[in-house]
Coordinates of C-alpha atoms and ligand atoms in Angstrom, one line a residue:
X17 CA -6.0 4.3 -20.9
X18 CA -8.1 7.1 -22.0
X19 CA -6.3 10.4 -23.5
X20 CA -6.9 12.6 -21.1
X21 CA -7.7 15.8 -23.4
X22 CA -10.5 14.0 -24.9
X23 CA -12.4 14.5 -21.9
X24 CA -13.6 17.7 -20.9
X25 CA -14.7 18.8 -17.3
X26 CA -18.3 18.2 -17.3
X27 CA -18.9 22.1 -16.6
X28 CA -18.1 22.4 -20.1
X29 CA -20.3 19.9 -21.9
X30 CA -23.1 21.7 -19.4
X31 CA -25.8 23.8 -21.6
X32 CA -28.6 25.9 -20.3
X33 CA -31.9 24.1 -19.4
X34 CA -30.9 20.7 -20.5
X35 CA -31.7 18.0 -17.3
X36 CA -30.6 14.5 -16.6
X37 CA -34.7 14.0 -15.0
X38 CA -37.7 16.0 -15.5
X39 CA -39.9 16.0 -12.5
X40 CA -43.8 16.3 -13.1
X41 CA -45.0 19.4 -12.2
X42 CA -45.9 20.4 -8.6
X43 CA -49.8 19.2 -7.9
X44 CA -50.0 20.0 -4.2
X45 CA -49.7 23.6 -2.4
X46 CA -45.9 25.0 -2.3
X47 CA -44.9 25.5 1.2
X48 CA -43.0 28.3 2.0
X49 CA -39.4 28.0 2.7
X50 CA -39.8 30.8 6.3
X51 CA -39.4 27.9 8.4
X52 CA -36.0 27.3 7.6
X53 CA -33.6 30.3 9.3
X54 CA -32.8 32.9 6.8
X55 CA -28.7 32.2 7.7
X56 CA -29.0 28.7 6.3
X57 CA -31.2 29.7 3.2
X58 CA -28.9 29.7 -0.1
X59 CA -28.8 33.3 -1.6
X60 CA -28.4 32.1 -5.2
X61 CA -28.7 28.2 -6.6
X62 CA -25.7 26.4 -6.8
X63 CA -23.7 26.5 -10.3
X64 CA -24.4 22.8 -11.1
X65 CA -23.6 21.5 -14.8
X66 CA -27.1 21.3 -17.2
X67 CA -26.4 18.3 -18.7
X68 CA -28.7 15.0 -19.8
X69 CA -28.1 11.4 -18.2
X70 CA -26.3 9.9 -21.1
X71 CA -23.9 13.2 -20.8
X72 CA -23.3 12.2 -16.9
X73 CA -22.8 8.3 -17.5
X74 CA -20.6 9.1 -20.4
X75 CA -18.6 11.6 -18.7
X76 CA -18.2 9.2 -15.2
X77 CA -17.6 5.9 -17.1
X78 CA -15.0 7.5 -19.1
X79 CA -13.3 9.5 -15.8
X80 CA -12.9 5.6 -14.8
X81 CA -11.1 4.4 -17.4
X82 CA -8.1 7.1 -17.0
X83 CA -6.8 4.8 -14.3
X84 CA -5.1 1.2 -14.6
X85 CA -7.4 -1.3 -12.3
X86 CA -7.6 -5.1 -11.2
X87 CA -10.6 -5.0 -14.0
X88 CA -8.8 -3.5 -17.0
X89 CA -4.9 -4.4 -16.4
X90 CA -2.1 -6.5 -15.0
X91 CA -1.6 -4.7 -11.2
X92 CA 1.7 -6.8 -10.1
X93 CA 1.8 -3.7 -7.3
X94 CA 4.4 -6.2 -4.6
X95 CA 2.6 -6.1 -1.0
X96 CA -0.9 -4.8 -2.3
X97 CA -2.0 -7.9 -3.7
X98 CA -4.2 -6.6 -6.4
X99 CA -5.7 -9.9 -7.3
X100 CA -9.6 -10.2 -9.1
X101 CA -12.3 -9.5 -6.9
X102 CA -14.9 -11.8 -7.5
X103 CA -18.2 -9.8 -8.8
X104 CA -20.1 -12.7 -7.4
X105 CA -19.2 -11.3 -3.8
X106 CA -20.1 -7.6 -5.1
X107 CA -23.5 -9.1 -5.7
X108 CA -23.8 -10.9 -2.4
X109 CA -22.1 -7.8 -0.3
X110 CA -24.8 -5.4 -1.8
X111 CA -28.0 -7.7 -1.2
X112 CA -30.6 -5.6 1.0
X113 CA -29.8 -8.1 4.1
X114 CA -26.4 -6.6 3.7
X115 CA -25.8 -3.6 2.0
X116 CA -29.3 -2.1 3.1
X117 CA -28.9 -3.1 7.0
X118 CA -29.2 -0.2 9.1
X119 CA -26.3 -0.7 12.1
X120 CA -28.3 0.8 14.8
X121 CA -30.5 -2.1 14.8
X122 CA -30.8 -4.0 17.8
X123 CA -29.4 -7.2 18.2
X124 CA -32.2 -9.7 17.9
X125 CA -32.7 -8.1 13.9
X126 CA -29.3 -8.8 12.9
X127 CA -29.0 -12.3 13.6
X128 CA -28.0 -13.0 10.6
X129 CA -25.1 -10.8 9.8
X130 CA -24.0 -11.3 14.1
X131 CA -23.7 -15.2 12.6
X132 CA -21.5 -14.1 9.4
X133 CA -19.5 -11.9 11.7
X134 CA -18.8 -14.6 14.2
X135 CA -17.9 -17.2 11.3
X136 CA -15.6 -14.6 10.0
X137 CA -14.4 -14.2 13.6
X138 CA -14.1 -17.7 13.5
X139 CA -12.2 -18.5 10.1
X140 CA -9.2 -15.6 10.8
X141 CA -8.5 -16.9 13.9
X142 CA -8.3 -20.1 12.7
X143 CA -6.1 -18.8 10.2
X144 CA -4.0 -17.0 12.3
X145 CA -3.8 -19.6 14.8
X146 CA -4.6 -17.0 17.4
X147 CA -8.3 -17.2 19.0
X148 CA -8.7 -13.3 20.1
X149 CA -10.0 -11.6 17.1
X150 CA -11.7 -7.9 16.7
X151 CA -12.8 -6.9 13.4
X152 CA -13.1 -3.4 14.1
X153 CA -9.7 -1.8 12.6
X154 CA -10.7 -0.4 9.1
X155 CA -7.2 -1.1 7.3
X156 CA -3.7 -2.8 8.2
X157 CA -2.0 0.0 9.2
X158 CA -5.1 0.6 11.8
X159 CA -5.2 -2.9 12.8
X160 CA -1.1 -2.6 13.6
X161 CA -2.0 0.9 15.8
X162 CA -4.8 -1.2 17.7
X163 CA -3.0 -4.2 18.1
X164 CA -0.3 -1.8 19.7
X165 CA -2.7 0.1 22.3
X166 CA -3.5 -3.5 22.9
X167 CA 0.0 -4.6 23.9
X168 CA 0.1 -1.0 26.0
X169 CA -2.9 -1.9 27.8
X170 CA -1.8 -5.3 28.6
X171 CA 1.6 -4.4 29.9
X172 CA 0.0 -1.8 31.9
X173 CA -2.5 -4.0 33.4
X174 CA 0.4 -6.5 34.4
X175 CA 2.5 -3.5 35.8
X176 CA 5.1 -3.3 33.2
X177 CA 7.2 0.0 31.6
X178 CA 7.7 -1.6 28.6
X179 CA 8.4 2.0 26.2
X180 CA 10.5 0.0 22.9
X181 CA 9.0 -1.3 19.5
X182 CA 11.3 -2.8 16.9
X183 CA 11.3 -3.3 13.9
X184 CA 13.7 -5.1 10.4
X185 CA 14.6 -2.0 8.3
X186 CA 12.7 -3.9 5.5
X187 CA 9.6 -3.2 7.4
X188 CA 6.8 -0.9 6.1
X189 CA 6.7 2.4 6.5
X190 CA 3.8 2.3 8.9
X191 CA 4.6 0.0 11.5
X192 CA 7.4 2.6 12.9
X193 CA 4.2 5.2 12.1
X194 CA 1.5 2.6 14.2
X195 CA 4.3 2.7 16.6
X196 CA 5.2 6.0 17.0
X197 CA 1.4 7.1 17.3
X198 CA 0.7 4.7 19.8
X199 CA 3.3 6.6 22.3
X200 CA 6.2 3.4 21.6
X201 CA 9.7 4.7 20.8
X202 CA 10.8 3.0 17.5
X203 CA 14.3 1.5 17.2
X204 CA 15.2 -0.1 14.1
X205 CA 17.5 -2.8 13.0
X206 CA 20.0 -2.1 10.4
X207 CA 21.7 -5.3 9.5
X208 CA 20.0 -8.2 8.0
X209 CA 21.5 -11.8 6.7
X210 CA 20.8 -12.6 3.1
X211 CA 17.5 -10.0 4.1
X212 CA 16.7 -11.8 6.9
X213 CA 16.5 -10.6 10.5
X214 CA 20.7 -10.9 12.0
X215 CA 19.5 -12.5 15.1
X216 CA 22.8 -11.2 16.9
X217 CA 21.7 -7.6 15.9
X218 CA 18.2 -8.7 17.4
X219 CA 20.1 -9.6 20.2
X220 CA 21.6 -6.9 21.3
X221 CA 19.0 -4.3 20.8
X222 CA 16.2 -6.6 23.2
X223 CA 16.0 -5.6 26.9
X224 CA 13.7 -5.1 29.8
X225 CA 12.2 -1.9 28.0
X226 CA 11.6 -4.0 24.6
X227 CA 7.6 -4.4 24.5
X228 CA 6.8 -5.8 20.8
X229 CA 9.0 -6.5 18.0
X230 CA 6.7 -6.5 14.4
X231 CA 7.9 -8.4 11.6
X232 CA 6.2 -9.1 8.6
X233 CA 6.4 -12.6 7.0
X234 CA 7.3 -13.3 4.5
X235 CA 9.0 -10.2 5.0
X236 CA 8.7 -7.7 2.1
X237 CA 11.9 -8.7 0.4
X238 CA 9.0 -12.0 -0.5
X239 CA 11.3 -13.8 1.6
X240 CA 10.0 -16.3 4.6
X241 CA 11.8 -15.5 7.9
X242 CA 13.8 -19.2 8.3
X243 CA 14.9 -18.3 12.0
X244 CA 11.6 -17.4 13.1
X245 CA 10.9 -19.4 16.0
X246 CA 14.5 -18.4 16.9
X247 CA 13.3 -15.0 16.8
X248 CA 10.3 -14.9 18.6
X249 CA 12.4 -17.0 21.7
X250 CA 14.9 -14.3 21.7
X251 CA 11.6 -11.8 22.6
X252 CA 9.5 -13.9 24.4
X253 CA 12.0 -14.1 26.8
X254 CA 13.1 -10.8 27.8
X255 CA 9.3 -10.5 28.7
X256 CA 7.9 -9.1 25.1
X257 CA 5.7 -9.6 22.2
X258 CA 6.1 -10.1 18.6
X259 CA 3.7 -8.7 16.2
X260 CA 3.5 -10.2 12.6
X261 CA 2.5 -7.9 10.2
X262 CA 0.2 -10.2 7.9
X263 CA 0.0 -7.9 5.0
X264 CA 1.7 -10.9 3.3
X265 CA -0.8 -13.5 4.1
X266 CA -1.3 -14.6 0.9
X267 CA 1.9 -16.1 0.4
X268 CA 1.5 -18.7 3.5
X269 CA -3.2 -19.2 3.7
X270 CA -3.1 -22.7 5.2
X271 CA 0.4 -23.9 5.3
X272 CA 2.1 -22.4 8.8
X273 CA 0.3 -19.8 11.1
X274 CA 1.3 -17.0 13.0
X275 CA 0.5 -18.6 16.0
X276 CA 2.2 -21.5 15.5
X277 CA 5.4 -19.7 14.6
X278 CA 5.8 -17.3 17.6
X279 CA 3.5 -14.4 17.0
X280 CA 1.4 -13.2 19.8
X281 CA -1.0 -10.5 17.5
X282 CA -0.8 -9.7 13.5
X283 CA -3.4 -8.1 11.7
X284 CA -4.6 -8.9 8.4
X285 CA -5.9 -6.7 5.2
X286 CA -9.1 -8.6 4.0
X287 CA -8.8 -5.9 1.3
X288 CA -5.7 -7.9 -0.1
X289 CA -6.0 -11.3 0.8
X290 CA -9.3 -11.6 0.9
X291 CA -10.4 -9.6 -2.2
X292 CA -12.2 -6.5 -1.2
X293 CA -11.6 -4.3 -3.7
X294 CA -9.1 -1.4 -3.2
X295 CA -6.8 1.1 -3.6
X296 CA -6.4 4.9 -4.0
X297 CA -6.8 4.8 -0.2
X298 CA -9.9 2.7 1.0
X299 CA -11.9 1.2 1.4
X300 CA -9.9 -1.6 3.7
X301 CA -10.6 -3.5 6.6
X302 CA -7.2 -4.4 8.9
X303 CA -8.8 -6.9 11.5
X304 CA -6.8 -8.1 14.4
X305 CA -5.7 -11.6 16.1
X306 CA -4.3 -12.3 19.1
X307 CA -3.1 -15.0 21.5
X308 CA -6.2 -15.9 24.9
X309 CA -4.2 -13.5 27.3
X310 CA -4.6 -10.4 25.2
X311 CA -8.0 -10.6 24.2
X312 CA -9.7 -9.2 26.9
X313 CA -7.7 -5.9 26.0
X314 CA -8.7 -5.8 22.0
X315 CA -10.8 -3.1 20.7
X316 CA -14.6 -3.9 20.7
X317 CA -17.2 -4.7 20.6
X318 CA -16.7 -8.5 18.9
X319 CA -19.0 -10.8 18.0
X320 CA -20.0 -13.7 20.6
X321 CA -22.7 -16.3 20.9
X322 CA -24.3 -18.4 23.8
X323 CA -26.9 -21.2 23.8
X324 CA -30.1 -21.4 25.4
X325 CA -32.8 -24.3 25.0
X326 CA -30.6 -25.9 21.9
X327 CA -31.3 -22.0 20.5
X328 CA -28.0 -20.2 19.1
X329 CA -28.0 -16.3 19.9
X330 CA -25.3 -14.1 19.4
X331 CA -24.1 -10.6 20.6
X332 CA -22.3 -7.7 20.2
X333 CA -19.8 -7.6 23.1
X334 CA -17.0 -5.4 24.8
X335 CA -13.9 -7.1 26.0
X336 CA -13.7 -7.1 29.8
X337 CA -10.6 -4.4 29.7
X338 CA -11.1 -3.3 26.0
X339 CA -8.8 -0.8 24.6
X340 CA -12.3 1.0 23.6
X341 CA -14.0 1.5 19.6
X342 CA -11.4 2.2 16.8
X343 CA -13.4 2.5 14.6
X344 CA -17.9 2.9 14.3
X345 CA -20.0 -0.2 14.5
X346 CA -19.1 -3.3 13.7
X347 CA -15.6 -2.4 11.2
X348 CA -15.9 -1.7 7.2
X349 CA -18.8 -4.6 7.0
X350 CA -18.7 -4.2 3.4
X351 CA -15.3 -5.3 3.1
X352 CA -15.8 -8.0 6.0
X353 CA -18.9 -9.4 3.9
X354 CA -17.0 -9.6 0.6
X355 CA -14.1 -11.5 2.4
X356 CA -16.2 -14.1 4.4
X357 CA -18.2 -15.0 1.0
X358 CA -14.7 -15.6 -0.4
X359 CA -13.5 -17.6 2.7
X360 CA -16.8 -19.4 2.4
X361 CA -16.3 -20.1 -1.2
X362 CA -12.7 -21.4 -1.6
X363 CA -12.8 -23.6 1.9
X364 CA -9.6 -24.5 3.5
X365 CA -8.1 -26.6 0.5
X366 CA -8.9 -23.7 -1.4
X367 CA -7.2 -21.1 0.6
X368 CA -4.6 -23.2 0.8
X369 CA -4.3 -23.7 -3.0
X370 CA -4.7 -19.4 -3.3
X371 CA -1.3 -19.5 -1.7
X372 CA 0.9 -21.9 -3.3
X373 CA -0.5 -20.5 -7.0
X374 CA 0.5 -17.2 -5.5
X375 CA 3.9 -18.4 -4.9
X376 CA 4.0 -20.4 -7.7
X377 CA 3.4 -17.5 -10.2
X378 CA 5.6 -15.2 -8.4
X379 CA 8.3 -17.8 -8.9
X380 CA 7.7 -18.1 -12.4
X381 CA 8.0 -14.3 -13.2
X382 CA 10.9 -14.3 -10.8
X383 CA 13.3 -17.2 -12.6
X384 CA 12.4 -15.7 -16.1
X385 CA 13.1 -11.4 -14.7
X386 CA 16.1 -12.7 -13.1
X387 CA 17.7 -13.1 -16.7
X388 CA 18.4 -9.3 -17.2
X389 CA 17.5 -7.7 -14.1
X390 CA 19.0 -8.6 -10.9
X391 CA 17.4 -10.0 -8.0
X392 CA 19.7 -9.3 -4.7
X393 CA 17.8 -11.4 -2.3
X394 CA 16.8 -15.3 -2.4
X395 CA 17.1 -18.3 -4.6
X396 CA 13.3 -18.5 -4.4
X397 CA 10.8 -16.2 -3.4
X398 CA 7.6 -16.5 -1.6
X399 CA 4.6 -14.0 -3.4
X400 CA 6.6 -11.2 -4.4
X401 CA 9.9 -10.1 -5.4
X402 CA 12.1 -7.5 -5.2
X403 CA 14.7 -6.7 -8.4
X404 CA 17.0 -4.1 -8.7
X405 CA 17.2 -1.5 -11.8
X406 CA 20.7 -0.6 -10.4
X407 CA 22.5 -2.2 -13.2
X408 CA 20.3 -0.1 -15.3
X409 CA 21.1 2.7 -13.6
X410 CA 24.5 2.7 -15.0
X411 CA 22.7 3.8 -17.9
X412 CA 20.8 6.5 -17.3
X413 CA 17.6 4.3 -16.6
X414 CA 16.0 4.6 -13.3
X415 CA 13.2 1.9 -11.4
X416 CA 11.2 5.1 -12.0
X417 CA 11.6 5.2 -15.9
X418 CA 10.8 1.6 -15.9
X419 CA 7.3 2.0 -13.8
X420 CA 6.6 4.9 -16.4
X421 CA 7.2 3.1 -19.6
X422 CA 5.3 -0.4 -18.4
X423 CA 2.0 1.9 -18.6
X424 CA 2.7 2.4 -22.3
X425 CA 2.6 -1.3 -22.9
X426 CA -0.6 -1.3 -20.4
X427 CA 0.5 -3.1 -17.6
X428 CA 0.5 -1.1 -14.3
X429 CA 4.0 -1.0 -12.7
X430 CA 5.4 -2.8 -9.9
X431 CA 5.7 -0.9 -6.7
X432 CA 8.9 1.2 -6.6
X433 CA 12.2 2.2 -4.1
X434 CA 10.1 -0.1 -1.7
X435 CA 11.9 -2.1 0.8
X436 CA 14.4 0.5 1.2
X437 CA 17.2 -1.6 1.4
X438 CA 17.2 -2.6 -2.3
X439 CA 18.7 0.0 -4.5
X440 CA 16.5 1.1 -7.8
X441 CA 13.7 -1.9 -6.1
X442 CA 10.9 -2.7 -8.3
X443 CA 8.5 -5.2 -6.3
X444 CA 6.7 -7.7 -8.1
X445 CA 3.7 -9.5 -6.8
X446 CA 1.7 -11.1 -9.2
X447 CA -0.8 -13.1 -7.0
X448 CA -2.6 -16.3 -8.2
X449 CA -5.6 -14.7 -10.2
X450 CA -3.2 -14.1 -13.2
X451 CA -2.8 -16.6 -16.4
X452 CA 0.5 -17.6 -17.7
X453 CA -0.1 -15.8 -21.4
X454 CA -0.7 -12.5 -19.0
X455 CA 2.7 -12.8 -16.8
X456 CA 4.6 -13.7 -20.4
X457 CA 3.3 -10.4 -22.0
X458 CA 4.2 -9.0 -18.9
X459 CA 7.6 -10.1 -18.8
X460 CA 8.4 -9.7 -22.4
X461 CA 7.0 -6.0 -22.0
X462 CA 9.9 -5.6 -19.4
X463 CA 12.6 -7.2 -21.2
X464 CA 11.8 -4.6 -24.1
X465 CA 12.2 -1.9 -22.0
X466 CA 15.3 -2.7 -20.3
X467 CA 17.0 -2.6 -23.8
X468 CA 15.6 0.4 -24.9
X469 CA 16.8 4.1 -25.1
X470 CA 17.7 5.9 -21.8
X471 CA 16.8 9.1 -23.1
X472 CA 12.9 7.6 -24.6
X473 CA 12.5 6.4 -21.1
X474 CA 13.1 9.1 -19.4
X475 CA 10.4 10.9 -21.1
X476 CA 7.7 7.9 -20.6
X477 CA 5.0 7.3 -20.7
X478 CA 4.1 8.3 -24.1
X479 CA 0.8 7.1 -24.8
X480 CA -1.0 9.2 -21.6
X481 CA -1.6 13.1 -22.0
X482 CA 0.1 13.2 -18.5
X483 CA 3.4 11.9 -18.4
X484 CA 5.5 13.2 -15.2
X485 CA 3.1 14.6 -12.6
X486 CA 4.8 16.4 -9.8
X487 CA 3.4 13.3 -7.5
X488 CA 4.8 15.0 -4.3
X489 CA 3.0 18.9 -5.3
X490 CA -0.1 16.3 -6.5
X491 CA -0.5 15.3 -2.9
X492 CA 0.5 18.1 -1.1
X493 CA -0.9 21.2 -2.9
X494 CA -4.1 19.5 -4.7
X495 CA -6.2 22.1 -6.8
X496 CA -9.7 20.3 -5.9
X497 CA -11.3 23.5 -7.5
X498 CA -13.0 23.7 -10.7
X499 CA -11.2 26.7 -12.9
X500 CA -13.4 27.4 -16.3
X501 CA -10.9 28.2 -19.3
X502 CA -12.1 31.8 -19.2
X503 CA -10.6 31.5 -15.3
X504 CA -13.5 32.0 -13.3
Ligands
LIG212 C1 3.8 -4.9 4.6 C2 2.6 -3.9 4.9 N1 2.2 -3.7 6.1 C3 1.2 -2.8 6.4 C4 0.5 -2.2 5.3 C5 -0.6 -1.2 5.7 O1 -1.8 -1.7 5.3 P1 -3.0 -0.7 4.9 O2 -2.7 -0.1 3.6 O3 -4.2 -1.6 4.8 O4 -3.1 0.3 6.0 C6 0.9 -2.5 4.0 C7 0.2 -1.8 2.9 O5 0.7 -1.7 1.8 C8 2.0 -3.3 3.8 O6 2.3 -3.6 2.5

């Protein structure tokens, strides 16, 4: 990572008269500006930086490199999936057929991409083993509020009250959120077997008034919910749904489905299986699958075809009693594009090999970590992990202080305090992109730390001009405005 005082706001580095682009001189009549209303006329230029083009790329190309990425470092961020995103499918996703494609076109102009849609359609449903499928929500925790509304509408439409969603206390923070916003009351179970679901817990919290349970799985402890089928009985017959959050995909691409073990809707992130590049919030794509009796409820329009004279045509359609548009268009095609060239790519043996190197690497990390930090839950894991720096706590040395001082040995940190239920948690997801030399340094990086000094750590990282930002001021009170030394 770049020190960050060796870059200075591009303000500064501005110098009068210098430009990025000279534009020949004006060879037809200037036209007088009077047609435009004098309220909307700027009284004074804007206060732009003079700089030249190599000033600009220099000053944006370095700005990147502040950050940790999939393209510079190790991201083992457990439940994001950071794994490479092919640059092949950057180049395919930008083509002019694709990138350039203006969406009010009608529909007999965008054969092509109504084809790749349907395929994609096509492919997550088949993965999901659930043949409803809108591609419209633009992440997962959009695709969970949808899916919700869907559930809503569906009850209604069969005359139910149905006013409970609930969820495993190891479940992400959004699904109570997706919940709550889509008018459900959320009731959450507390108890959990060996971080599993307690089925007798499950039990007694189901009723009349239970509408969808969400689960993700393998749940974010990276463990596989064994009594699922048990699970999804226990709500399918007091009358409600289950909902798989399929954030964790990746762990189980072509080996079980969520239709196969009890799920009636789950959504997926293409972003994080399916490679679209992402983080710092977007750009994502959360689409939805569902079991035949809910589809006519799921947010349109979706993508269907009919024959005519051995001719295939296909359309953009709304869902008998759709839910209505979540989203404009046709969903974040961009993101849609770049996961359908990687679907197309890899084929179903090679999904199916993305997940067991996934779960192969995570259980490599996870038999070698488990030597000096402890990991509360499972003999093996599925994708990700969850260890504990509450041993280390005993010392002075927070999950915190560990994140901080992996940067200095540039690998990104795990994601911390997340599942809740693990004290001190640092999640580790190391997906299948990653080499064996890469999760060694990695490891050995960690082992270092644990036995270093409580009171270096606490003041890590060292090698970044900003250690310790207040992260919760950071978000809240952002200073998005320019301030020149002299303070204007
Ligand atoms: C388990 C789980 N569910 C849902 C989400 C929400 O997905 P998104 O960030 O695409 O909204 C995440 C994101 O981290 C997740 O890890």
């Amino acid at each position: 990572m770049k020190n960050l005082q060796a870059i200075k706001p591009i303000f500064e580095l501005s110098y009068p008269g210098r430009r990025g682009t000279r534009l020949p001189a004006c060879d037809v009549p200037e036209v007088s500006i009077s047609a435009i209303p004098k309220s909307l006329v700027a009284e004074k230029t804007p206060d732009l930086p003079e700089v030249t083009e190599p000033d600009v790329v220099r000053h944006f190309v370095n700005l990147s490199q502040y950050n940790m990425s999939v393209d510079t470092h190790f991201y083992p961020l457990g439940s994001c999936t950071m794994k490479h995103n092919p640059k092949r499918h950057e180049k395919f996703a930008k083509k002019g057929g694709i990138g350039d494609l203006h969406p009010y076109l009608p529909e007999e102009n965008i054969q092509g991409m109504l084809q790749m849609l349907y395929e994609m359609q096509s492919f997550l449903a088949e993965i999901a083993g659930l043949p409803g499928v809108s591609l419209q929500p633009a992440a997962g925790a959009q695709g969970e509020f949808a899916a919700l509304l869907t559930a809503s509408a569906y009850f209604k439409a069969k005359g139910e009250k149905r006013t409970k969603v609930l969820f495993p206390n190891s479940a992400h923070g959004t699904n109570p959120a997706s919940a709550a916003l889509a008018g459900f009351q959320c009731v959450q179970l507390n108890k959990s077997v060996k971080g599993l679901v307690d089925l007798e817990e499950l039990k007694s919290l189901v009723d009349e008034h239970t509408a969808v349970f969400m689960i993700t799985n393998p749940n974010t402890l990276g463990l596989f919910e064994e009594n699922i089928e048990e699970i999804a009985k226990i709500i399918h017959d007091a009358g409600g749904l289950v909902y798989i959050d399929g954030a964790n995909m990746n762990a189980i691409l072509g080996k079980t489905r969520p239709g196969d073990f009890g799920g009636d809707m789950m959504h997926y992130n293409v972003h994080k299986t399916f490679t679209g590049p992402h983080g710092g919030g977007g750009p994502g794509s959360g689409p939805i699958a569902v079991r035949d009796f809910l589809a006519p409820f799921l947010p349109g329009p979706i993508v269907t075809k009919s024959e005519k004279d051995g001719q295939t045509t296909y359309h953009l359609s709304t869902p008998e009693h759709s839910i209505g548009r979540v989203r404009s268009f046709f969903g974040n095609l961009g993101i849609l594009m770049r996961g359908y060239f990687y679907l197309r790519t890899l084929g179903p043996d090679g999904v199916r090999e993305v997940s067991e190197q996934a779960v192969l690497n995570a259980n490599y990390i996870k038999a070698k970590v488990s030597k000096f930090l402890p990991v509360p839950h499972g003999k093996h894991c599925m994708h990700e992990f969850v260890a504990s720096a509450s041993e280390l706590k005993k010392r002075g040395i927070s999950a915190m202080d560990v994140a901080k001082r992996l940067l200095d040995y540039g690998f990104h940190a795990p994601t911390v305090y997340f599942p809740l239920v693990v004290p001190e948690a640092l999640m580790i997801e190391p997906t299948e992109t990653e080499s064996k030399e890469t999760m060694d340094a990695f490891i050995t990086a960690l082992e270092t730390i644990c036995g270093e000094e409580p009171a270096f750590l606490k003041q890590a990282p060292h090698s970044t001009t900003v250690s310790r930002p207040d992260e919760v001021s950071a978000a809240r009170t952002p200073v998005t405005q320019y301030c020149s030394p002299c303070g204007t």
